[in-house]
């Protein structure tokens, strides 16, 4: 393995909606750049917001570090400057794993239940990560039939998703933030292990202030509720403050 200090950014591997992924001189390591771009409706709405990339990069780095301390393996290696990270390259399993503690978003729409209705136990849902198909909802058997993941991998993803949820609930509670739901991506390492990858930020979580019930996440953009980046900065500040307690 190349020494981390000697890692160099090489070619653009993937231009995403929120991040750019670059190869490096180590085939096992990717260089992630968090962009200032915000999208909704699967990329149909696209806006540039100054400092959004830097804020999400910092939040994501901190949460991956916290999860590692709690024993949850993930792809994060280190942060490089304000907007970039080194991560372990994995083969992303094309499943968007959504964990819900309270009803929101598509759950409310699909089942016509009250926003923020509390669930007896966390709900785990899978969506097929396919822009061409608009990320359709699917169940474990569908994922198996489509060859997206094996039974063992799905079981591991469910277990890890529940563990991540328990840790994130606690971290956000210290910040007076209610963790409504979030989306995770997992990948396979060279050794075949399932680990947490992608990002953990208010782009991928629904967060509400415990007192005011105000949205502190990308719903601000989706619903046109005002300036989004200052709220993300507030989340980062509360996170840094919670780390000190
Ligand atoms: N450790 C990793 N190794 C390989 N690929 C990764 C890793 N972490 C994240 N990725 C992938 O890199 C891309 C990150 O870019 P971004 O989040 O902007 O994508 P996106 O626009 O949301 O598109 P997608 O629909 O592919 O997720 C995603 O496709 C994600 O699955
Ligand atoms: Mg993404």
CSV table of N, CA and C in Angstrom, one decimal, residues 1-8 24-27 29:
chain,number,residue,atom,x,y,z
A,1,UNK,N,0.8,-1.2,0.0
A,1,UNK,CA,0.0,0.0,0.0
A,1,UNK,C,0.9,1.3,0.0
A,2,UNK,N,0.5,2.2,-0.8
A,2,UNK,CA,1.2,3.5,-0.9
A,2,UNK,C,1.0,4.3,0.4
A,3,UNK,N,2.1,4.9,0.9
A,3,UNK,CA,2.0,5.8,2.1
A,3,UNK,C,1.0,6.8,1.9
A,4,UNK,N,0.2,7.1,2.9
A,4,UNK,CA,-0.9,8.1,2.7
A,4,UNK,C,-0.4,9.5,2.2
A,5,UNK,N,0.8,9.9,2.7
A,5,UNK,CA,1.4,11.2,2.4
A,5,UNK,C,1.7,11.2,0.9
A,6,UNK,N,1.9,10.1,0.3
A,6,UNK,CA,2.3,10.0,-1.1
A,6,UNK,C,1.1,9.8,-2.1
A,7,UNK,N,-0.1,9.8,-1.6
A,7,UNK,CA,-1.2,9.6,-2.4
A,7,UNK,C,-1.4,10.8,-3.4
A,8,UNK,N,-1.6,10.5,-4.6
A,8,UNK,CA,-1.8,11.6,-5.6
A,8,UNK,C,-3.2,11.4,-6.3
A,24,UNK,N,-6.5,7.2,-7.6
A,24,UNK,CA,-5.3,7.7,-7.1
A,24,UNK,C,-4.2,6.8,-7.5
A,25,UNK,N,-2.9,7.0,-7.1
A,25,UNK,CA,-1.8,6.1,-7.4
A,25,UNK,C,-1.9,4.8,-6.6
A,26,UNK,N,-2.8,4.7,-5.7
A,26,UNK,CA,-3.1,3.4,-5.0
A,26,UNK,C,-4.4,2.9,-5.5
A,27,UNK,N,-4.4,1.7,-6.1
A,27,UNK,CA,-5.7,1.2,-6.7
A,27,UNK,C,-6.8,0.9,-5.7
A,29,UNK,N,-7.4,3.0,-3.2
A,29,UNK,CA,-7.9,4.3,-2.6
A,29,UNK,C,-8.5,5.3,-3.6
